[in-house]
XYZ file of C-alpha atoms in Angstrom:
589
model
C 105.581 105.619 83.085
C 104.715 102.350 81.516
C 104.510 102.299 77.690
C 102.936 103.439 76.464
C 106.306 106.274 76.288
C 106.734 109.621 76.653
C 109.385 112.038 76.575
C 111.346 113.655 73.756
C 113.293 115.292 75.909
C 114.976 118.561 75.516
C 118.699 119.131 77.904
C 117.256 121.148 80.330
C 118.214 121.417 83.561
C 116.263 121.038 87.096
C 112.846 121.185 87.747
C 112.881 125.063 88.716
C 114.058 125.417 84.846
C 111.854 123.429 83.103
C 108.731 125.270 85.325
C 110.032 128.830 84.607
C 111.095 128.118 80.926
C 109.123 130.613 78.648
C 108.144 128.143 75.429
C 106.771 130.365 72.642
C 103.831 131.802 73.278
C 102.598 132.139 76.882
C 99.028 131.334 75.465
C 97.184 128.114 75.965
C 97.548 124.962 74.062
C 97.257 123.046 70.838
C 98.985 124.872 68.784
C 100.756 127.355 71.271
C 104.623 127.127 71.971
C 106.005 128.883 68.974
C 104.147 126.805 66.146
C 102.591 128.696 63.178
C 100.373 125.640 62.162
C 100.227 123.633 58.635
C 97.296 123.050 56.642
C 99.723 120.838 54.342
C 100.706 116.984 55.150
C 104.012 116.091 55.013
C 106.701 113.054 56.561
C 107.164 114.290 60.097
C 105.344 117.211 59.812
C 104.124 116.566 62.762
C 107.031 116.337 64.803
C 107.636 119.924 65.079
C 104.355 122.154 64.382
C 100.358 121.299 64.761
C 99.107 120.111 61.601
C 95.931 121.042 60.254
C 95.067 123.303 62.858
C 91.504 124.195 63.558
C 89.195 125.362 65.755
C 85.977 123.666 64.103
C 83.669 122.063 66.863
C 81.541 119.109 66.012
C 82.300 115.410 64.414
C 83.109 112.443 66.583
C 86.881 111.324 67.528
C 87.275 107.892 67.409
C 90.212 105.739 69.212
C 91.009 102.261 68.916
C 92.946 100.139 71.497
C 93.853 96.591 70.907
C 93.486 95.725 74.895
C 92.162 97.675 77.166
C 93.060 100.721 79.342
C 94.967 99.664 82.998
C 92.009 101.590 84.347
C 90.104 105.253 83.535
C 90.186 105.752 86.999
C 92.918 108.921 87.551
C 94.135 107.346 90.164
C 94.726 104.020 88.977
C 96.344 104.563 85.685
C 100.130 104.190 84.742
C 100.143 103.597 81.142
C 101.045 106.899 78.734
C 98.205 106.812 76.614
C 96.136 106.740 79.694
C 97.710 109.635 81.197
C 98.056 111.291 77.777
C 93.836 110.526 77.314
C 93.200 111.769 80.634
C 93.558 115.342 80.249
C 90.116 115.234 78.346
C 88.515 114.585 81.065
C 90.228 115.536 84.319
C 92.707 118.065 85.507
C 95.283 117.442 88.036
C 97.218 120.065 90.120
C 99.854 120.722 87.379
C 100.486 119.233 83.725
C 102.481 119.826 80.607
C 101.930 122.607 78.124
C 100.282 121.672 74.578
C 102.437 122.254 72.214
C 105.066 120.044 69.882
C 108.668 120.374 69.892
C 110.597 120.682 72.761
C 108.248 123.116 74.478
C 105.681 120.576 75.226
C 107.874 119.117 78.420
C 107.062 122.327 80.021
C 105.125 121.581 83.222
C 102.514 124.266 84.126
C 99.430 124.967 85.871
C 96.706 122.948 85.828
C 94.084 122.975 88.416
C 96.488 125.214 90.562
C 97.548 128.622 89.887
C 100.946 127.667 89.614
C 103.292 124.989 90.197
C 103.459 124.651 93.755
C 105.323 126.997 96.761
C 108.283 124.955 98.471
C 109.187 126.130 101.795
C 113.080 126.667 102.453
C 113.344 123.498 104.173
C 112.144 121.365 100.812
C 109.652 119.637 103.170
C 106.146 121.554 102.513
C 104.851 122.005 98.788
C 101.762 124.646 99.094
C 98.796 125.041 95.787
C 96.396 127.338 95.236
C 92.921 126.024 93.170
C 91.801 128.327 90.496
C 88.136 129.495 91.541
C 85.381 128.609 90.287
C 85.897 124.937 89.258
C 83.382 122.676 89.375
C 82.298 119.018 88.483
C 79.476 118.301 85.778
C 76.609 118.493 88.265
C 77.740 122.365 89.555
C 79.639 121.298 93.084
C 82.601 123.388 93.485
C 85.870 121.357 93.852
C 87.845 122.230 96.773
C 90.807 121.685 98.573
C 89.348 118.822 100.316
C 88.591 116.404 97.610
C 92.095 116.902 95.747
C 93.285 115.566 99.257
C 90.437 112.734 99.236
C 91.691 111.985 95.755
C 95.888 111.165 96.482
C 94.582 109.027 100.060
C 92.472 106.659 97.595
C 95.520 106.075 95.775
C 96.629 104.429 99.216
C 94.697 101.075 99.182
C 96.643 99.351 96.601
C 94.309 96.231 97.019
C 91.718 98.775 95.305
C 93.964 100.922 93.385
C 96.670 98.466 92.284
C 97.909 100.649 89.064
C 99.517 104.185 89.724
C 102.479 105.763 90.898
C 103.150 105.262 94.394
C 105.006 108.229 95.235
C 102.667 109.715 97.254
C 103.173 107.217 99.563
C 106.690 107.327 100.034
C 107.213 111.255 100.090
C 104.547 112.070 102.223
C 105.106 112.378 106.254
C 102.476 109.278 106.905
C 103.040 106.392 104.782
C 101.033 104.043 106.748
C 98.117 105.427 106.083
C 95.833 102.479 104.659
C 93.569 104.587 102.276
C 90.122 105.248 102.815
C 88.756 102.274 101.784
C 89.011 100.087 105.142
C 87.395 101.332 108.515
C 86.288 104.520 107.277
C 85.550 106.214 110.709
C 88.517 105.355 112.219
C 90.509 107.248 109.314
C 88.330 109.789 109.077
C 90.689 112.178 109.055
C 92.648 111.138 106.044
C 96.326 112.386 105.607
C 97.555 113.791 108.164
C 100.399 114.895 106.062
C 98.298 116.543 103.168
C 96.469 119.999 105.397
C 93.611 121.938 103.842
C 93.957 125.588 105.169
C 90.820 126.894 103.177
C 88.957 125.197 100.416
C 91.201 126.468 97.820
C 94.272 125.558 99.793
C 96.180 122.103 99.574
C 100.034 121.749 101.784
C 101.677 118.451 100.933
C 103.899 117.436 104.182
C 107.054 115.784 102.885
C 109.387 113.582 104.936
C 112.206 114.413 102.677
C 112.956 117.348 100.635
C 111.858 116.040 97.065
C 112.505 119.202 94.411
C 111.095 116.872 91.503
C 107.548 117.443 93.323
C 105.638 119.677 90.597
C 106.078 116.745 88.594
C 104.475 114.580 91.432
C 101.637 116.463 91.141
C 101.423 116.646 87.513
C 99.812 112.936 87.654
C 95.731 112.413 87.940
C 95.925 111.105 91.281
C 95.282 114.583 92.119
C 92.484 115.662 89.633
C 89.927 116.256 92.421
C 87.400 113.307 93.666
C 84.192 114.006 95.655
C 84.260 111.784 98.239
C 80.460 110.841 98.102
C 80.880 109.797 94.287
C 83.455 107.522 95.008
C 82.901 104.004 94.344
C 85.821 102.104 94.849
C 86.996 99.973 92.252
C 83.787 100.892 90.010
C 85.312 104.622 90.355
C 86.181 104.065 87.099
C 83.408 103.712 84.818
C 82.012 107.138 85.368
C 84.520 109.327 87.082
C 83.753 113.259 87.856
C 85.003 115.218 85.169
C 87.320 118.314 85.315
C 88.173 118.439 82.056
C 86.386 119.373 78.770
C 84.700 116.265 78.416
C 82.757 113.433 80.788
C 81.735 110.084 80.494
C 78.467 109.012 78.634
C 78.899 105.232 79.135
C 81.559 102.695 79.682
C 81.245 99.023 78.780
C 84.514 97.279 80.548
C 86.804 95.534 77.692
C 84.218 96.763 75.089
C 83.960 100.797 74.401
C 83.982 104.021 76.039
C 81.988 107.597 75.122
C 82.770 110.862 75.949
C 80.752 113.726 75.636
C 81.121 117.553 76.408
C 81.124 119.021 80.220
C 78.458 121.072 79.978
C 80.383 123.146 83.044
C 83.658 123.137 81.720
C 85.511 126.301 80.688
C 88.968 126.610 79.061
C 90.356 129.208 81.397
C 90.356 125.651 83.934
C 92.738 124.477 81.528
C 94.420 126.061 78.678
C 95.946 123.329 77.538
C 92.943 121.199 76.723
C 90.174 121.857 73.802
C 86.521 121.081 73.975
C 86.128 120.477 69.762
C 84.619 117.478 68.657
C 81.062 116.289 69.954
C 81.830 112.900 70.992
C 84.431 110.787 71.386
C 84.541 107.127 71.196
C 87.562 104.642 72.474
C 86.956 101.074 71.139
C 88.726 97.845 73.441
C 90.282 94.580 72.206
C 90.474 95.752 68.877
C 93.061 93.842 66.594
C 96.240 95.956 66.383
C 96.514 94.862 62.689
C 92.873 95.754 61.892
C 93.615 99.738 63.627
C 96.431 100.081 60.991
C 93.945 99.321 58.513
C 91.241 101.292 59.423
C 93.276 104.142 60.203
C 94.550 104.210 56.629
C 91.203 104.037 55.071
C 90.103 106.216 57.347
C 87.142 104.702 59.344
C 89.346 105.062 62.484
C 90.972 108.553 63.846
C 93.238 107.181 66.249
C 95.704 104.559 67.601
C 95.450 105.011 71.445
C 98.094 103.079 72.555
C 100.143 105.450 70.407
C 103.547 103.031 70.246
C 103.121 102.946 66.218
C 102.128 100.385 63.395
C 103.138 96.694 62.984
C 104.971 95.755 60.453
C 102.342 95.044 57.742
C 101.651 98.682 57.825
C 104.858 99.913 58.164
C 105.753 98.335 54.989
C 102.865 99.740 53.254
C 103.455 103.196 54.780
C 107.098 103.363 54.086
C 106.964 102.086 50.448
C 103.917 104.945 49.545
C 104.590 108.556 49.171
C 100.851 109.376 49.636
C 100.442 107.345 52.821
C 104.349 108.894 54.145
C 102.458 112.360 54.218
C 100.558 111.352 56.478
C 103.036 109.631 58.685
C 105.224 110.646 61.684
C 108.577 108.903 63.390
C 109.319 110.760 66.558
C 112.032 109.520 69.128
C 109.347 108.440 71.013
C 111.223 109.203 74.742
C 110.875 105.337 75.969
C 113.099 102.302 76.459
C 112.061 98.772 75.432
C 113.894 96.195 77.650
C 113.678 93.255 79.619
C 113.209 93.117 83.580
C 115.313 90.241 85.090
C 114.153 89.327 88.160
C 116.649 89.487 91.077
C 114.202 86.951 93.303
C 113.519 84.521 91.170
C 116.291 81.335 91.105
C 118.681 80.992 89.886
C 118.539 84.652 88.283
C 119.060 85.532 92.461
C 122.490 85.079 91.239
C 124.057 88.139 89.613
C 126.106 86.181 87.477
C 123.304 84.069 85.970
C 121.339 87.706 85.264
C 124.694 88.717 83.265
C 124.676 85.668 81.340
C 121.182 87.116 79.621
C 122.482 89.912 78.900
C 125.698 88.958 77.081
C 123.424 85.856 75.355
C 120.567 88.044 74.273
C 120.943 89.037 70.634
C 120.191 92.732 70.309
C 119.658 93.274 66.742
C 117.176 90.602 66.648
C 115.297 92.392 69.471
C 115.821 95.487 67.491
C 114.342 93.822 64.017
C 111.660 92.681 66.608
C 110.467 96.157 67.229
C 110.379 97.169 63.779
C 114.320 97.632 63.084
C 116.490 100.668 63.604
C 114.173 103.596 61.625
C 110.287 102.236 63.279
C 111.861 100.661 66.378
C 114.982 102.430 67.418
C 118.770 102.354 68.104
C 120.126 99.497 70.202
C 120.116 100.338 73.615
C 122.975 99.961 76.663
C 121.805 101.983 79.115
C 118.486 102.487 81.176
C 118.103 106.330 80.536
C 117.595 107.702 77.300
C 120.423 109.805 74.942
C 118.131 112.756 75.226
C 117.302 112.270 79.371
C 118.862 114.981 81.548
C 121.621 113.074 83.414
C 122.571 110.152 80.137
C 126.106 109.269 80.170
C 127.203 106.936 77.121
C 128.815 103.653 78.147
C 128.268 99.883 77.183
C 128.485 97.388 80.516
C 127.557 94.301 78.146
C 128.957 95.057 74.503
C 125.589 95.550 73.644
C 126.298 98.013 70.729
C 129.970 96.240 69.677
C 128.741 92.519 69.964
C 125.047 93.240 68.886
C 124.701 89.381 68.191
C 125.862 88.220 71.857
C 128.980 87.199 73.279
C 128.088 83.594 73.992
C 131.910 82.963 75.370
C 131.196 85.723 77.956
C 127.678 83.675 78.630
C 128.944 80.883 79.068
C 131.621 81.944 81.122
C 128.972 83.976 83.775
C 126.994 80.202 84.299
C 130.122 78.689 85.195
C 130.336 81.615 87.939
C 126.614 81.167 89.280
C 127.175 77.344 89.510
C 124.979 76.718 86.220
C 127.562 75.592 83.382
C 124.614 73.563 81.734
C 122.376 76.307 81.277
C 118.631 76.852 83.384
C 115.401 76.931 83.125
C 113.210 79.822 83.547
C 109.979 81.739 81.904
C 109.499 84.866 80.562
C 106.157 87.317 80.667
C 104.986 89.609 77.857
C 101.794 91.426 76.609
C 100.240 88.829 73.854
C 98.289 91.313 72.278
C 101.047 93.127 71.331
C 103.218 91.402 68.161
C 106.537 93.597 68.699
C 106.571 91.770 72.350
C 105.390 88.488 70.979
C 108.394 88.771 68.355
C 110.389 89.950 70.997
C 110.244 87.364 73.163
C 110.862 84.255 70.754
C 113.648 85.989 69.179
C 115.231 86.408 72.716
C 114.347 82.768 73.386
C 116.227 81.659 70.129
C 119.253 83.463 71.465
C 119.138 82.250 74.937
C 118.845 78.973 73.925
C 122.109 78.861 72.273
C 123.824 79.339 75.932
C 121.730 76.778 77.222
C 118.891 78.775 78.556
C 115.786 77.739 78.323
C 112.805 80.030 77.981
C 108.753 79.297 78.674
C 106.817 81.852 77.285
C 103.948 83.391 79.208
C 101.830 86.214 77.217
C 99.429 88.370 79.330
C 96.618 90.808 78.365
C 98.105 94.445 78.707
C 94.918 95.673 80.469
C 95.948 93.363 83.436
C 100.000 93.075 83.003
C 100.904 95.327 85.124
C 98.272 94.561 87.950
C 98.054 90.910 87.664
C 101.072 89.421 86.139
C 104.630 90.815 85.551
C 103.315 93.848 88.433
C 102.321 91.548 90.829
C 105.413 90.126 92.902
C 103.724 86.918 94.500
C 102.516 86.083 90.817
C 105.897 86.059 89.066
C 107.772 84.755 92.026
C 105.039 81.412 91.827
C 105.428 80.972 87.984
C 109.097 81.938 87.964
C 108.955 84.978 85.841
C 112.520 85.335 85.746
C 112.113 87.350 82.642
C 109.411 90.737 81.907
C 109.065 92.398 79.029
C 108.301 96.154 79.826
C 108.938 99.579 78.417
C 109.527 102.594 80.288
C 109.242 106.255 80.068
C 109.989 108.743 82.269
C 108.171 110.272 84.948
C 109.286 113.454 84.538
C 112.037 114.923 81.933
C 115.363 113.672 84.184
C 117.023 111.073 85.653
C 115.219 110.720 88.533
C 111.784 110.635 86.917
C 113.304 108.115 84.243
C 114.892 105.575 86.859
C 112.892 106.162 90.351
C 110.062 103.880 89.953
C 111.778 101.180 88.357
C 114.847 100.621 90.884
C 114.608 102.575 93.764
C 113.693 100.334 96.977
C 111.041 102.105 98.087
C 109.119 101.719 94.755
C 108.514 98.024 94.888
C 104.836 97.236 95.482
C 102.032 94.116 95.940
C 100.365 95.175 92.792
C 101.009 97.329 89.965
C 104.693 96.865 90.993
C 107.010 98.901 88.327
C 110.513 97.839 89.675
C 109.878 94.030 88.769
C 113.322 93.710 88.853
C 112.636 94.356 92.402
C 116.613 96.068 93.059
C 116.450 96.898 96.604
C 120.161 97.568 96.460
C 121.690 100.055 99.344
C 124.027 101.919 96.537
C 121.364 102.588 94.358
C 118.990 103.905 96.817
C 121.275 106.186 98.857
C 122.079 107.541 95.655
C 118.366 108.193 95.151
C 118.227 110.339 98.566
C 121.904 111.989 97.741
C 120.373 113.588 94.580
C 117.063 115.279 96.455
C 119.035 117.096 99.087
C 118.147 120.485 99.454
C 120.498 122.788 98.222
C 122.351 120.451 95.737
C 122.566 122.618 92.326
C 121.517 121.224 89.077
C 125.065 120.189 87.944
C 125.654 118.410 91.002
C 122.368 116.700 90.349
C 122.480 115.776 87.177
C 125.992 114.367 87.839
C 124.410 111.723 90.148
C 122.011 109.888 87.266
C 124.637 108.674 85.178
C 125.827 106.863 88.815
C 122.673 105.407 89.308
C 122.305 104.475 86.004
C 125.673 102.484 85.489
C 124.954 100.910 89.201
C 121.651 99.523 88.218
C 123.101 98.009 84.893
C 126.045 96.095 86.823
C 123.359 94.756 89.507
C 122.196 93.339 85.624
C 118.364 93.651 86.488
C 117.189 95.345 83.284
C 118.241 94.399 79.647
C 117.760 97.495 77.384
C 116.802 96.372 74.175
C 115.984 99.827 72.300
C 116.056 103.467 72.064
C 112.155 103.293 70.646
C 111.265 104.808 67.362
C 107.649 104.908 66.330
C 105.875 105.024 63.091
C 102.919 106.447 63.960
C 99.785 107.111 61.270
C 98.193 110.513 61.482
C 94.711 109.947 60.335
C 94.035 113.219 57.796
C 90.720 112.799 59.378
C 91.989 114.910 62.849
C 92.796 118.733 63.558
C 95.156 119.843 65.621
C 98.034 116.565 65.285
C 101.156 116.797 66.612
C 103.654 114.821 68.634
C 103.457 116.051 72.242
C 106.728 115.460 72.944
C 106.110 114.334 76.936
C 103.842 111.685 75.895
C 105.922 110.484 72.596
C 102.290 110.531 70.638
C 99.504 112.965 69.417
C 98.534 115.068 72.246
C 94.938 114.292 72.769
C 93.635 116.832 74.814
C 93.554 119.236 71.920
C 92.259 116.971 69.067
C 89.138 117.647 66.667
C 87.841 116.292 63.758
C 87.271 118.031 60.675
């Protein structure tokens, strides 16, 4: 999941687990899972319980963002605080229970009645719709446009952003979407069936246990097929959820208002509270810290934390610290290097960046060790299912660089003089910004030259660092990124980012682009069918150390946010999934 982050994640075991886990209270959401609530403000409070809970309708939420969404189209989104904003207004086949703490990486029902039926073979995943759903203007969702809604997510030319599991599980992943020749695809999937209109069978070519999780994206929150406009899908897509869209100005602001058809037994884990809610675009990231502390602003979308003006401000007042949280906020910052991109084709020239990159600058970059997080030196988290603890490149005992052992890697990939290459980052975020010059003051001093290239996060992942042809053209050796997982394991942490099968035209999260035989047999050796949860969780720590000696991703750190709870909202707490306040639940007082 492109950080956006997710994922505080608790040592639980395989999916089956995590599904059948019993967290607190079996009610719905927003306050469920074993909090008792706090009408008090306190440093972290809202880490572990819902703070200032409430069930007062009325008010208007407001969010600011300072880019723009990838895209409000469910199936076309990829970054966290998408996902994490979605749930107000769609509802996908499964999602994650509403609640902070550890319970809130529960996966449960969402449109389904539960969390799918595998059949003994692994290869057929079976849901059930709840009854009765319908969109805004009183059609009943069925079977049939859940199906419609995962085959759009096939045309990547329309739908660049997105997952693209579905397309590599499923039994037909030819399929061109629905997009070109209609008629002659009229039949869609021939790997999704539709017994009944409350019926939807998923067709796997491969057992795949992690599918629940699949599922739990909103590339499967039903689309009617007659309301879908393509690309334009976006500015008024057919709510689910508690809330629909009013308007939509692209790059400017977005309204919500109540679903006058929704009811909460659709989805527990969602609240329909304030009256409208309002997302402002291209706002200055310095100017939401500001308004969020005088309290014209409700809430920072994004949800990766302050910059470093306000965090100074924050951390040196006790009144503003009250209203303050700094969860382990379940993502990696790090570096893609690019293993098509010369002379970084070379493994030995992508291991002289990562002995000459100084980590504790990148750290400082990202707001030091208590805002930004603990020096990183592996790809999954401490807290994934799966981590093993090891240090390929010194990272943690030479946190300055080894610029001997640089040195000594572009003698071995026939560049003793250094190279020349560029590097890609979001420019309207100023941890990245920092990031990258700090990283090209380090290289520098092995003789490696970086050009820095910022890009607009609304279009990073589709247009620049995502997009293969672009950053093989301008020799994007070099991509800042951060990553959370999927799903709370290994597999949902690493999948997408270095698994062959992952690499795509557009939208493309393994911009390392690994397409490495090890790594991806691995991949298949930890989905067999049968294979118990020890067994599996042995294999991630494989994968893990396998990717890091291919040297295609530099982890930079562990991230830490400090994120500003406006005393404005009801309901706050860190969903621990989405590593930010869970928004589906939010009011205002």
């Amino acid at each position: 999941m492109k950080r956006g982050g997710t994922l505080g994640l608790a040592a639980v075991g395989a999916v089956g687990a995590l599904i059948l886990a019993a967290c607190g209270s079996g009610s719905g959401g927003g306050g469920g899972g074993g909090s008792t609530g706090s009408t008090t403000t306190s440093f972290n409070e809202g880490n572990n319980q819902v703070v200032n809970p409430s069930t007062h309708k009325g008010g208007t939420l407001t969010f600011g963002d300072s880019s723009t969404p990838d895209s409000f189209d469910p199936g076309n989104t990829y970054y966290a605080w998408v996902l994490n904003f979605d749930r107000l207004f769609v509802t996908p086949l499964t999602t994650y229970k509403s609640c902070p703490g550890t319970c809130g990486n529960a996966l449960v029902p969402g449109l389904a009645t539960n969390t799918g039926v595998v059949s003994s073979d692994g290869l057929t995943w079976t849901y059930t719709l709840k009854s009765g759903v319908t969109f805004p203007d009183g059609t009943p969702v069925t079977s049939q446009d859940v199906k419609y809604a995962v085959e759009r997510t096939y045309d990547r030319s329309v739908l660049a952003n997105g997952p693209s599991y579905f397309s590599t599980l499923l039994a037909d992943p030819t399929y061109p979407g629905p997009y070109k020749d209609r008629a002659k695809n009229l039949m869609g999937l021939t790997s999704i069936t539709t017994p009944n209109n409350l019926t939807v069978v998923f067709h796997l070519l491969k057992p795949f246990p992690d599918f629940p999780y699949v599922v739990a994206f909103p590339q499967t929150a039903p689309v009617p097929p007659s309301k879908d406009t393509g690309s334009n899908y976006q500015l008024n897509p057919q709510s689910t959820g508690p809330y629909m869209f009013q308007s939509y100005q692209l790059n400017k602001q977005a309204v919500l208002v109540p679903n006058p058809k929704w009811n909460p037994s659709w989805d527990p884990q969602a609240k329909q509270l304030a009256s409208k809610i309002i997302v402002n675009l291209n706002v200055n990231a310095a100017d939401i810290d500001n308004r969020l502390m005088a309290g014209d602003l409700d809430v920072d979308a994004a949800g990766t934390g302050v910059q470093a003006a306000a965090r100074a401000k924050i951390l040196s007042s006790p009144t503003l610290m009250k209203s303050a949280d700094n969860p382990l906020a379940g993502f990696l910052w790090f570096i893609y290097i690019n293993t098509k991109v010369a002379p970084l084709t070379n493994v030995h020239c992508r291991e002289a960046v990562e002995y000459a990159a100084n980590k504790t600058d990148l750290q400082t970059a990202y707001g030091g060790p208590i805002a930004g997080g603990q020096i990183a030196s592996t790809i999954m988290l401490p807290i994934t299912v799966g981590y093993k603890k090891y240090d390929l490149y010194e990272a943690t005992t030479k946190p300055n660089g080894d610029l001997a052992k640089a040195k000594a890697q572009l003698k071995l990939c026939g560049q003793p003089n250094g190279f020349t290459t560029s590097v890609a980052y979001r420019s309207d975020r100023p941890k990245e910004v920092n990031g990258a010059q700090s990283l090209q003051a380090a290289l520098a001093q092995a003789g490696i030259k970086l050009q820095l290239h910022g890009y607009p996060s609304g279009t990073y992942y589709t247009d620049f660092a995502g997009a293969p042809k672009y950053v093989h053209q301008h020799d994007l050796g070099l991509d800042f990124g951060g990553w959370a997982a999927d799903w709370p394991n290994g597999n949902g942490f690493m999948d997408a980012i270095s698994n062959g099968n992952a690499i795509t035209s557009s939208g493309n999260a393994n911009i390392g682009e690994l397409n490495d035989p090890v790594v991806n047999n691995l991949f298949t050796e930890s989905n067999k069918v049968g294979l118990t949860t020890a067994a599996r969780n042995a294999v991630w720590p494989q994968i893990d150390m396998e990717i890091m000696k291919q040297a295609v991703i530099l982890p930079e750190v562990y991230a830490k946010s400090l994120i500003y709870r406006s005393p404005n909202i009801t309901n706050a707490f860190i969903q621990p999934y989405f590593g930010m306040y869970d928004y589906a639940v939010l009011g205002v007082k």
